[in-house]
Structures are given as structure tokens and as C-alpha cells.
PDB file of C-alpha atoms in Angstrom:
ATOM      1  CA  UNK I   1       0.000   0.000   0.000  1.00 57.00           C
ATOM      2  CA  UNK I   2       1.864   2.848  -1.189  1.00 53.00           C
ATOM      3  CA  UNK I   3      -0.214   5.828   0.742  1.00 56.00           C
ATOM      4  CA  UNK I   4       1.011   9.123   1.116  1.00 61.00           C
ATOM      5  CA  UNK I   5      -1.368  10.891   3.358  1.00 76.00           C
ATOM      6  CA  UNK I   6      -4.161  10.093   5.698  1.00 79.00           C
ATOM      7  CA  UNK I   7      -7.369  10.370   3.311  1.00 84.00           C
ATOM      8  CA  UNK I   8      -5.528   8.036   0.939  1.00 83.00           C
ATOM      9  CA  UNK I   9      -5.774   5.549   3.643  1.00 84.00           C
ATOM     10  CA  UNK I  10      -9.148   6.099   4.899  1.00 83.00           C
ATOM     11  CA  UNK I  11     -10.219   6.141   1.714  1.00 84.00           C
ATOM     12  CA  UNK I  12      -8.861   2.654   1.009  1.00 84.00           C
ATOM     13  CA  UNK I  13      -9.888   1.676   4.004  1.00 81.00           C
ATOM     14  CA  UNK I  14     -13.823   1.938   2.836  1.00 79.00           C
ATOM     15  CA  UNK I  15     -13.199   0.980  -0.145  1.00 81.00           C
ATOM     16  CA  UNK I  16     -12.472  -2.578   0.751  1.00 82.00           C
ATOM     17  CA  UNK I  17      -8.681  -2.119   1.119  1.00 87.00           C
ATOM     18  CA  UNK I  18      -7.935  -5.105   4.273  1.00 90.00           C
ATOM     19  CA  UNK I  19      -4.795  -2.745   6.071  1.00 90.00           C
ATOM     20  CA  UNK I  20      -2.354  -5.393   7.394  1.00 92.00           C
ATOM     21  CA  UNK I  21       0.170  -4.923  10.518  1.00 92.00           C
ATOM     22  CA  UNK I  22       3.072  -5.194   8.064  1.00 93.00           C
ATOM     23  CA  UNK I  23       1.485  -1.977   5.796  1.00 90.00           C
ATOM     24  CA  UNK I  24       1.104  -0.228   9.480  1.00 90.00           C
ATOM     25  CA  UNK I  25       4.764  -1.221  10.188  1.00 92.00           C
ATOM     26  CA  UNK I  26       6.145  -0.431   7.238  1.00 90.00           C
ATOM     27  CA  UNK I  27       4.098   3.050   7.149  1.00 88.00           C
ATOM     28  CA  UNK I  28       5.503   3.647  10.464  1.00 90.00           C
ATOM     29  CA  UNK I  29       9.037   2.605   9.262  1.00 90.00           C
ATOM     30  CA  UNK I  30       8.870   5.110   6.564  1.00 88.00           C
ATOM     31  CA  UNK I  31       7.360   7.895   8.426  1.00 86.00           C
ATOM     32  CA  UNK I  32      10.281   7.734  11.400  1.00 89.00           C
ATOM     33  CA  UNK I  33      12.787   7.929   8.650  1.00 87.00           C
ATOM     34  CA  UNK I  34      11.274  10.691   7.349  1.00 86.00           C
ATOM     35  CA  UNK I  35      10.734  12.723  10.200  1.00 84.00           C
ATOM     36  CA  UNK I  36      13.936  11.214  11.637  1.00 84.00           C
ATOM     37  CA  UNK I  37      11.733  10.445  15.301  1.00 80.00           C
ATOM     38  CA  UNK I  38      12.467   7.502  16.607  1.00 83.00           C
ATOM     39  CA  UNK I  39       8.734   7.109  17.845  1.00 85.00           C
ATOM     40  CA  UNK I  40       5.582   6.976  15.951  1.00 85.00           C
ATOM     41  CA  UNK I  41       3.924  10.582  15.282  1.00 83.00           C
ATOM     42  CA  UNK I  42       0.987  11.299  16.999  1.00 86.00           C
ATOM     43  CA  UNK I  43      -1.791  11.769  14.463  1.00 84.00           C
ATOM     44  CA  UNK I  44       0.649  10.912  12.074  1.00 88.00           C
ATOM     45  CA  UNK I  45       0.282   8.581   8.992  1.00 88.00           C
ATOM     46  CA  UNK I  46       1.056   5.509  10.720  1.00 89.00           C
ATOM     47  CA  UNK I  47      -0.971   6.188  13.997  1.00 91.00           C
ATOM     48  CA  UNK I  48      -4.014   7.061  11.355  1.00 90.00           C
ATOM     49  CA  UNK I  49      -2.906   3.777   9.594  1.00 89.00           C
ATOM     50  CA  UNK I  50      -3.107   1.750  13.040  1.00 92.00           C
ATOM     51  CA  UNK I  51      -6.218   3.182  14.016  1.00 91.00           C
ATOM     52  CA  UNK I  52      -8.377   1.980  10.725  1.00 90.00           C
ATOM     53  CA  UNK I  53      -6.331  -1.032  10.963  1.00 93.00           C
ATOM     54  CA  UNK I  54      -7.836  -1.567  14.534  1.00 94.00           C
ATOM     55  CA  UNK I  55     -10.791  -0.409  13.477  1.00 93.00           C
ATOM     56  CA  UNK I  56     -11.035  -2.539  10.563  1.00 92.00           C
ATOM     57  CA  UNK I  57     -10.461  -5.702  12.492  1.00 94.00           C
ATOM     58  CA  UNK I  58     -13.022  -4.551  14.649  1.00 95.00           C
ATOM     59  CA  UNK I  59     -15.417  -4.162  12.179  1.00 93.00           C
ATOM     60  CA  UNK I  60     -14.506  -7.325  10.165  1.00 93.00           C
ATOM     61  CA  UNK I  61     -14.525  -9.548  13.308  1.00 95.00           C
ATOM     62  CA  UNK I  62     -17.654  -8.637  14.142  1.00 95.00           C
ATOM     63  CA  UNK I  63     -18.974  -9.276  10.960  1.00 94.00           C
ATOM     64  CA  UNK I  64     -17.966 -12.207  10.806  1.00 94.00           C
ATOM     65  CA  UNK I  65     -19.234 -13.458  14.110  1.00 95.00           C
ATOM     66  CA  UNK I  66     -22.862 -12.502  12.692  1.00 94.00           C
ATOM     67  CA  UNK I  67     -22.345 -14.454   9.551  1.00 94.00           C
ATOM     68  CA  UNK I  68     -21.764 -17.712  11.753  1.00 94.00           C
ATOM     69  CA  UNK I  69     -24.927 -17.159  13.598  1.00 93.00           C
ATOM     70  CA  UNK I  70     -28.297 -18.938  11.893  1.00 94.00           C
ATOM     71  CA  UNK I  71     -29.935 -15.902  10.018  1.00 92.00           C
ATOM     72  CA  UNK I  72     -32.837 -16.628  12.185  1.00 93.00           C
ATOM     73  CA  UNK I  73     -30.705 -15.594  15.641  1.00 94.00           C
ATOM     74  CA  UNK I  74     -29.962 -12.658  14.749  1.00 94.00           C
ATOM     75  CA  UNK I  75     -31.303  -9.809  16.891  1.00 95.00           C
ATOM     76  CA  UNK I  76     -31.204  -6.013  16.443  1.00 94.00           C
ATOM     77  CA  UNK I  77     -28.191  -5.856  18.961  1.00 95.00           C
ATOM     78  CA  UNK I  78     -25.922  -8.029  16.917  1.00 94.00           C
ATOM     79  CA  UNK I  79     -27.090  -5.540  14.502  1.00 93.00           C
ATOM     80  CA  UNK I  80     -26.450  -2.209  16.191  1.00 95.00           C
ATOM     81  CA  UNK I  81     -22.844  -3.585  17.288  1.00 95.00           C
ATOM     82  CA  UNK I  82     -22.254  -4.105  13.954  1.00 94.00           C
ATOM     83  CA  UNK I  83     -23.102  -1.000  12.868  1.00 95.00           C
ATOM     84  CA  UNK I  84     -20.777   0.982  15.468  1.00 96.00           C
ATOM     85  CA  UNK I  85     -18.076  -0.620  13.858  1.00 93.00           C
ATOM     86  CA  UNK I  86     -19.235   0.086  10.881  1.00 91.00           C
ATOM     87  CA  UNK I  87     -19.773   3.731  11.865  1.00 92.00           C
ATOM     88  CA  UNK I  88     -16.837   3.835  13.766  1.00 91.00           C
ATOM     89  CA  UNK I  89     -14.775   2.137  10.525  1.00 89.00           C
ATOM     90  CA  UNK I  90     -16.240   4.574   7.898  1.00 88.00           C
ATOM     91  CA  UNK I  91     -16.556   7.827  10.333  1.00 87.00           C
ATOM     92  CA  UNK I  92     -20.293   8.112   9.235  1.00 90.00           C
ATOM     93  CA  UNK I  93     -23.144   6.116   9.496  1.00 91.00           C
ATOM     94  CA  UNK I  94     -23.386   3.456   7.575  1.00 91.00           C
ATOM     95  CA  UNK I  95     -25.309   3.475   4.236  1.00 92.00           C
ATOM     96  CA  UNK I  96     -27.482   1.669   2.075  1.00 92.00           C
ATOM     97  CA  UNK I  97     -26.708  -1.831   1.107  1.00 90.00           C
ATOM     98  CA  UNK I  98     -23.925  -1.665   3.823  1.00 91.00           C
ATOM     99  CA  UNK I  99     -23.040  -4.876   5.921  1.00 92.00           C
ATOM    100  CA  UNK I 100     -25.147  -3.420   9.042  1.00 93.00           C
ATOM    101  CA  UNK I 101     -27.956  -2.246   6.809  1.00 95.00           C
ATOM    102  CA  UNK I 102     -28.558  -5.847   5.541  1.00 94.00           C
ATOM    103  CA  UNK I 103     -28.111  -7.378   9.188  1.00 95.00           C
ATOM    104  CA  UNK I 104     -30.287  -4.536  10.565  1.00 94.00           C
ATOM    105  CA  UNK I 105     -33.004  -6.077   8.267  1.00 95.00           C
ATOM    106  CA  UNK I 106     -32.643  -9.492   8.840  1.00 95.00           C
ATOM    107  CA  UNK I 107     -32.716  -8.179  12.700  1.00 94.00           C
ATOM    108  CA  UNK I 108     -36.178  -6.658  11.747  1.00 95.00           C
ATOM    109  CA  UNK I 109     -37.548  -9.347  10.352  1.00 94.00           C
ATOM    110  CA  UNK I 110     -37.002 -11.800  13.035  1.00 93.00           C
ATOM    111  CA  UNK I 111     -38.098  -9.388  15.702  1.00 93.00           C
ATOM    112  CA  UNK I 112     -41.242  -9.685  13.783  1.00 94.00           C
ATOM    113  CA  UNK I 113     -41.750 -12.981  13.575  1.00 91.00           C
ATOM    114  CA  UNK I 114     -40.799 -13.185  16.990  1.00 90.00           C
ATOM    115  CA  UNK I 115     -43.699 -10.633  17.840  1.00 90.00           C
ATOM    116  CA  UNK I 116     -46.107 -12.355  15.803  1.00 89.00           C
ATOM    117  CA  UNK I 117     -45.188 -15.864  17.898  1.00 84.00           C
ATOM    118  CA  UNK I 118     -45.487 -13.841  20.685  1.00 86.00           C
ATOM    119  CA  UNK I 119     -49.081 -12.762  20.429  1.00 86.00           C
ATOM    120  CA  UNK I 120     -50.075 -16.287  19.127  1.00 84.00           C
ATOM    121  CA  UNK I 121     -48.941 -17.675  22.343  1.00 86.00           C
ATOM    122  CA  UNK I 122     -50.551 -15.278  24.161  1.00 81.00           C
ATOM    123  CA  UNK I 123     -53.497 -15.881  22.343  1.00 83.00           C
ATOM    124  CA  UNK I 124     -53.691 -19.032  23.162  1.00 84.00           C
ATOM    125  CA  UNK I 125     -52.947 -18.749  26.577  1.00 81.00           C
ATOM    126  CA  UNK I 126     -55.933 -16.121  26.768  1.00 81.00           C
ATOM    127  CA  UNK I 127     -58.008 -18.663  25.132  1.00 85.00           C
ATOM    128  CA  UNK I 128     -57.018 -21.386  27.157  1.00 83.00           C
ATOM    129  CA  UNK I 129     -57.947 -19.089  30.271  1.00 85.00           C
ATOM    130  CA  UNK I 130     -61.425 -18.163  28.825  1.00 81.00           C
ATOM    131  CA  UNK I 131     -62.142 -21.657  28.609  1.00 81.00           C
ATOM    132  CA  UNK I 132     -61.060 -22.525  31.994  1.00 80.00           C
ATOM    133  CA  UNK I 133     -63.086 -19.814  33.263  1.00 81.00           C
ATOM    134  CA  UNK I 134     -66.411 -20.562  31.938  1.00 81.00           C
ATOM    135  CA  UNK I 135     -65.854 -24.332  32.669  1.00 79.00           C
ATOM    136  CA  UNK I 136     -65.715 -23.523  36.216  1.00 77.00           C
ATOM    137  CA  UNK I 137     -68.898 -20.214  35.863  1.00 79.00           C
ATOM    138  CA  UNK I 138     -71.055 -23.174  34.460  1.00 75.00           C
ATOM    139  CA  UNK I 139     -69.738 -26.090  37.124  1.00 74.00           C
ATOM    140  CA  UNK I 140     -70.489 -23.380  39.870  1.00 72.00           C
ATOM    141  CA  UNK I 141     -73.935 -22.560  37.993  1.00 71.00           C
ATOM    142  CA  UNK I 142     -74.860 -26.460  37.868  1.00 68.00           C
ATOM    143  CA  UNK I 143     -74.022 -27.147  41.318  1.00 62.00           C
ATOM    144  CA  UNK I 144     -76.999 -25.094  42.987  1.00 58.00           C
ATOM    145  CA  UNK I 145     -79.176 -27.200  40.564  1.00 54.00           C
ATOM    146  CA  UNK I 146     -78.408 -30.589  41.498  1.00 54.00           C
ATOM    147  CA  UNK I 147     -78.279 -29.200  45.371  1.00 55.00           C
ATOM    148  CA  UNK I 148     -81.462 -27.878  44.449  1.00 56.00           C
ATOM    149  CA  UNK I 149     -83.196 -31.136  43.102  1.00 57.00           C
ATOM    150  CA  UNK I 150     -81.369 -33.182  46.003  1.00 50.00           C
ATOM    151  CA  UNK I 151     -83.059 -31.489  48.410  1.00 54.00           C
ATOM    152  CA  UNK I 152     -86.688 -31.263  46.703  1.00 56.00           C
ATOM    153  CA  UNK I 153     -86.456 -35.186  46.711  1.00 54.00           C
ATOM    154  CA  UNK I 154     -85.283 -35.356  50.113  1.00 52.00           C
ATOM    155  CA  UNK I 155     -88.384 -32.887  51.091  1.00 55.00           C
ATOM    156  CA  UNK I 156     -90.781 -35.284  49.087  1.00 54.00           C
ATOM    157  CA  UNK I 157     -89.643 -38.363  50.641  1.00 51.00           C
ATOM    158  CA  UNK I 158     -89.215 -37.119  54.252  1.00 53.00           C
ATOM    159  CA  UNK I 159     -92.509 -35.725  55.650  1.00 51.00           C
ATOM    160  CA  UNK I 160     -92.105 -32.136  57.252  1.00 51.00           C
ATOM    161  CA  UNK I 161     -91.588 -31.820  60.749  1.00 51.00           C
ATOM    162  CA  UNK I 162     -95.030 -30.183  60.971  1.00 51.00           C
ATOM    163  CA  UNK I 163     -96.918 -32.663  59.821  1.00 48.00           C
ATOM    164  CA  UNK I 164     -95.622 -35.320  62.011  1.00 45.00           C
ATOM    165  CA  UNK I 165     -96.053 -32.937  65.418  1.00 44.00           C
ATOM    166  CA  UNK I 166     -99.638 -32.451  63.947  1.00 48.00           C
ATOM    167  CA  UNK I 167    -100.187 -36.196  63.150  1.00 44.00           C
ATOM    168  CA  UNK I 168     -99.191 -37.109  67.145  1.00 47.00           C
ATOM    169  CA  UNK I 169    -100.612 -34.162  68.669  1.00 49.00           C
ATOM    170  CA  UNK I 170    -103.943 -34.551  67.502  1.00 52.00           C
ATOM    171  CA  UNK I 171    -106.182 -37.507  68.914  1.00 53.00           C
ATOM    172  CA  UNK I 172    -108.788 -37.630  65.507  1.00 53.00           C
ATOM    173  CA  UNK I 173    -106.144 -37.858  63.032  1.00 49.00           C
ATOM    174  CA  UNK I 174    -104.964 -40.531  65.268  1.00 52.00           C
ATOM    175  CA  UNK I 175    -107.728 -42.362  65.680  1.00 55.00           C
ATOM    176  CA  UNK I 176    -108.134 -41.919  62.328  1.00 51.00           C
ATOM    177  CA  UNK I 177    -105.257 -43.564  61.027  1.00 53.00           C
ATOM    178  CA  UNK I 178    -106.185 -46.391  63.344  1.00 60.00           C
ATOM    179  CA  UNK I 179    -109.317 -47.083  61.799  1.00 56.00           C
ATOM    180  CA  UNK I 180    -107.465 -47.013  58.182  1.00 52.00           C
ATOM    181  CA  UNK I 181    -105.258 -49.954  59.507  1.00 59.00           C
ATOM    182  CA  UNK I 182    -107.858 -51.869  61.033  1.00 59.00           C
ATOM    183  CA  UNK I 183    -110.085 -51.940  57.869  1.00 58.00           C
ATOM    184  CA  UNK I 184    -106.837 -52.608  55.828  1.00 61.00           C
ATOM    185  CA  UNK I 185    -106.719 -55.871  58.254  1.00 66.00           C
ATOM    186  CA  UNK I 186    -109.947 -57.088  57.994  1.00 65.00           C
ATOM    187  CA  UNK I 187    -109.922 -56.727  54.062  1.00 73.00           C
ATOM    188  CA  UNK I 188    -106.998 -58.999  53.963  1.00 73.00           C
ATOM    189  CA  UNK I 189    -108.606 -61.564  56.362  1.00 78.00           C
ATOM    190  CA  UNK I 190    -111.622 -61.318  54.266  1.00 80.00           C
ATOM    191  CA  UNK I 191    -109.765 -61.863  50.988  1.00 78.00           C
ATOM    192  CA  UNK I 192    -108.111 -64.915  52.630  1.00 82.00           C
ATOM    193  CA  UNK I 193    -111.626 -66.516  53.783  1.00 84.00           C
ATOM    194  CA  UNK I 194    -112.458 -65.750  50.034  1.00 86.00           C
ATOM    195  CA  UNK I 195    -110.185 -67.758  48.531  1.00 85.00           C
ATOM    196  CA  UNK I 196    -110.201 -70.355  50.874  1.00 86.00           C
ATOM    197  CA  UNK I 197    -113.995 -70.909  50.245  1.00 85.00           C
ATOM    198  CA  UNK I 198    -113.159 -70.433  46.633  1.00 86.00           C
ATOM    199  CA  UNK I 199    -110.631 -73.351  46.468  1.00 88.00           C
ATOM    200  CA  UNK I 200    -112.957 -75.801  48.991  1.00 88.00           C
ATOM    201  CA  UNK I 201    -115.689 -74.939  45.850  1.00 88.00           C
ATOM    202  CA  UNK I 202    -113.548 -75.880  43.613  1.00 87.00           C
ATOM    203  CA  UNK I 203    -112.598 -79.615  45.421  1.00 88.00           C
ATOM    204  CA  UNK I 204    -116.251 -80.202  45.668  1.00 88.00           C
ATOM    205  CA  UNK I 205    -116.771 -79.483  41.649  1.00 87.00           C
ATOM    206  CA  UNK I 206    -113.853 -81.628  41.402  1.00 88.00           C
ATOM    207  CA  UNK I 207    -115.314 -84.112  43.220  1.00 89.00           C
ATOM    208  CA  UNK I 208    -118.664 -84.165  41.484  1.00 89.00           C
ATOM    209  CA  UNK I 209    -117.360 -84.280  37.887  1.00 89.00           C
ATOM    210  CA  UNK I 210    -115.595 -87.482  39.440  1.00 88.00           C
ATOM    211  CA  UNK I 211    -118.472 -89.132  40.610  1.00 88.00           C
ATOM    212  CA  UNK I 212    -120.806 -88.348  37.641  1.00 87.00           C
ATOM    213  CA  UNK I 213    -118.017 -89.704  35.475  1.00 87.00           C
ATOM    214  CA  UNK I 214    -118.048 -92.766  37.354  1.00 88.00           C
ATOM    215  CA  UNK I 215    -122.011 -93.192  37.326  1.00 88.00           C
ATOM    216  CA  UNK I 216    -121.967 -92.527  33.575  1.00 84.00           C
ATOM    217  CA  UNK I 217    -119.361 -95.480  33.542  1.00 87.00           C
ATOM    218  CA  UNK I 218    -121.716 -98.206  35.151  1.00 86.00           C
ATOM    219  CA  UNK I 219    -124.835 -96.851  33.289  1.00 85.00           C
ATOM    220  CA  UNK I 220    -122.405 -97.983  30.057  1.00 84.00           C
ATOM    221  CA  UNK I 221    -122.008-101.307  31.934  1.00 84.00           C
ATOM    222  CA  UNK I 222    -125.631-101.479  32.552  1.00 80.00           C
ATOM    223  CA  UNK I 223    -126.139-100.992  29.122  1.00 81.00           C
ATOM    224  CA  UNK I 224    -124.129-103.185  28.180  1.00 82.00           C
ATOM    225  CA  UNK I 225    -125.212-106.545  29.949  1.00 80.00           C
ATOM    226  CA  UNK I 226    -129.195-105.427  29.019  1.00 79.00           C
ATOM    227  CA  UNK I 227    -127.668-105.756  25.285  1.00 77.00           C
ATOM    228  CA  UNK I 228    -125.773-109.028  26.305  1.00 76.00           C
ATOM    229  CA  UNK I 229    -129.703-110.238  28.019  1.00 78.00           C
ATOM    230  CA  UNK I 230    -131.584-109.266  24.671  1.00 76.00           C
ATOM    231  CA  UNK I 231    -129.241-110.727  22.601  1.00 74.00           C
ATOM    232  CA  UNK I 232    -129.873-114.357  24.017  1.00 65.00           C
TER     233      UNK I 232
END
């Protein structure tokens, strides 16, 4: 790199020009023979020459650290530490179609996927809330029903208390209810006397189908031997 002033070397510096340590050393070498210092010049060409080398480096390094990340890690602060470098590299912000410009957009874009996963997920999780919510309005809702029809069947089938004070408290009902069971147990002796009569009825029929059977037998015989008498 034959460069004779600082621009020259900024300027190839931006343009893609990779400054080496043995340009910045040799630069250095030149300018002390020069100037006839036996130190490097401060803000001289080969301290400007070091500086965009270190800057450079910087700059590349970076760079090149992003490139190894998948596209889809890549955040907007890998992106704005590129861009420093860049900025820093160039002495101006970085322009269109620049290294940092096209991470800064792939940073962009995955923030907004990101964003978009984001609300899905929330979403959801909303959703799955909701749900959870009105499965336990309606279980809370459904439980005063069933309590509700438990204890109407429990008030059906157990008389109230009032009733049964009544029903001992007061002779007639009492007596009442005394009569009911007494009748109840002379129908049911009266319906077994019935049907004992009915089944003694019923031997007896029995018994006089048997005996006219056998009558209409020996009237047959009868018969039979006044045939037998004629006959001879």
C-alpha cells in the first residue's frame, strides 16, 4: 500500500482495502525515517494507519461473528454492534446496502416474527384461560341445581316436621289412622276366607265331575249286559 497521506488511507480503508500490521509497520518505518523520530507521530500517517487497521479488524470480526450465527438468531443488537463498527470504521453512518444495513433487516424481520409468535402464544394462553373460566362459571352454575333437586327429593320423601307434630298431637287424626289400619286388616282376612272358600268350591266341583263320570261309567255297563240279556 503505497499511501502518502491520511485520506488516501481512509479512503482505502472503505473501499475494501484489508490494512495489514506489516502496511502499518512499514508506514511507520517510513514515516520515522522521514521525520527522523524515533517514535511513531501522533496523528501521524502511521498512527491514522493503526487506528483503521484496529478499526477494521473490529469491524470485520464482528462481521464475521454474525455471519456464523443462523440468520434466524440474529437480533437487532448483533445488529447495532455491527453498525458501530461500521460507523466507527467509515466515520459516518453506515449506508445503504452496507453490511449493518442488511443485518439490521434481517434483525427486523425476526423481531417480527418473533412478535407475531409472541401474540399467538398469548393468544392461546388467553383462550385457554377463557375456557377454563367458563368451565368452572357453568360447574359453579350447575351445582346449585343438582343441590337444588337433592333437596326437593329429600323434602318429598321425608314428611315435614309439621306434619308429624300435627299427626301425634292430635287424637282424631290418630284415631283416624287407626281405623285405616284396622279396615286394611280385615280386608286382607276377608280376601283370605275368600279364597279359601273359593278353592274348597272348587274340590267339591272336582269331586262331582268325578263321581258323575263314574255313574256314567256303570250306566255304560248297565247298558251293556241289558244288550248281552236281549241278545240271548
Amino acid at each position: 500500500m503505497a499511501a502518502t497521506d491520511k485520506e488516501t488511507i481512509k479512503n482505502l480503508a472503505e473501499n475494501g482495502h484489508i490494512i495489514t500490521a506489516k502496511e502499518v509497520a512499514d508506514i511507520d518505518k517510513a514515516e520515522k525515517a522521514l521525520t527522523g523520530n524515533d517514535h511513531t507521530v501522533k496523528n501521524g500517517l502511521a498512527a491514522t494507519a493503526q487506528s483503521m487497521h484496529d478499526k477494521q479488524q473490529t469491524f470485520l470480526k464482528t462481521e464475521a461473528d454474525l455471519k456464523r450465527k443462523p440468520e434466524s438468531d440474529i437480533t437487532k443488537d448483533d445488529a447495532k454492534e455491527l453498525q458501530t463498527a461500521e460507523a466507527r470504521l467509515l466515520g459516518h453512518r453506515p449506508p445503504a446496502g452496507s453490511a449493518a444495513a442488511t443485518f439490521q433487516s434481517i434483525a427486523d424481520k425476526n423481531e417480527a416474527a418473533h412478535q407475531r409468535e409472541d401474540a399467538s402464544i398469548e393468544g392461546r394462553k388467553e383462550t385457554a384461560v377463557k375456557a377454563d373460566q367458563n368451565a368452572s362459571t357453568n360447574e359453579k352454575e350447575d351445582a346449585p341445581a343438582k343441590d337444588s333437586g337433592v333437596s326437593e327429593k329429600k323434602e318429598a320423601a321425608t314428611p315435614h316436621q309439621d306434619e308429624v307434630v300435627s299427626a301425634k298431637s292430635d287424637p282424631s287424626t290418630a284415631k283416624i289412622t287407626d281405623s285405616f289400619e284396622k279396615k286394611d286388616d280385615a280386608t286382607v282376612s276377608e280376601a283370605t276366607e275368600i279364597t279359601k272358600k273359593k278353592t274348597e268350591i272348587t274340590k267339591e266341583m272336582d269331586e262331582i265331575i268325578k263321581k258323575k263320570d263314574e255313574i256314567a261309567k256303570e250306566m255304560k255297563e248297565v247298558e251293556k249286559r241289558m244288550d248281552e240279556i236281549l241278545d240271548s
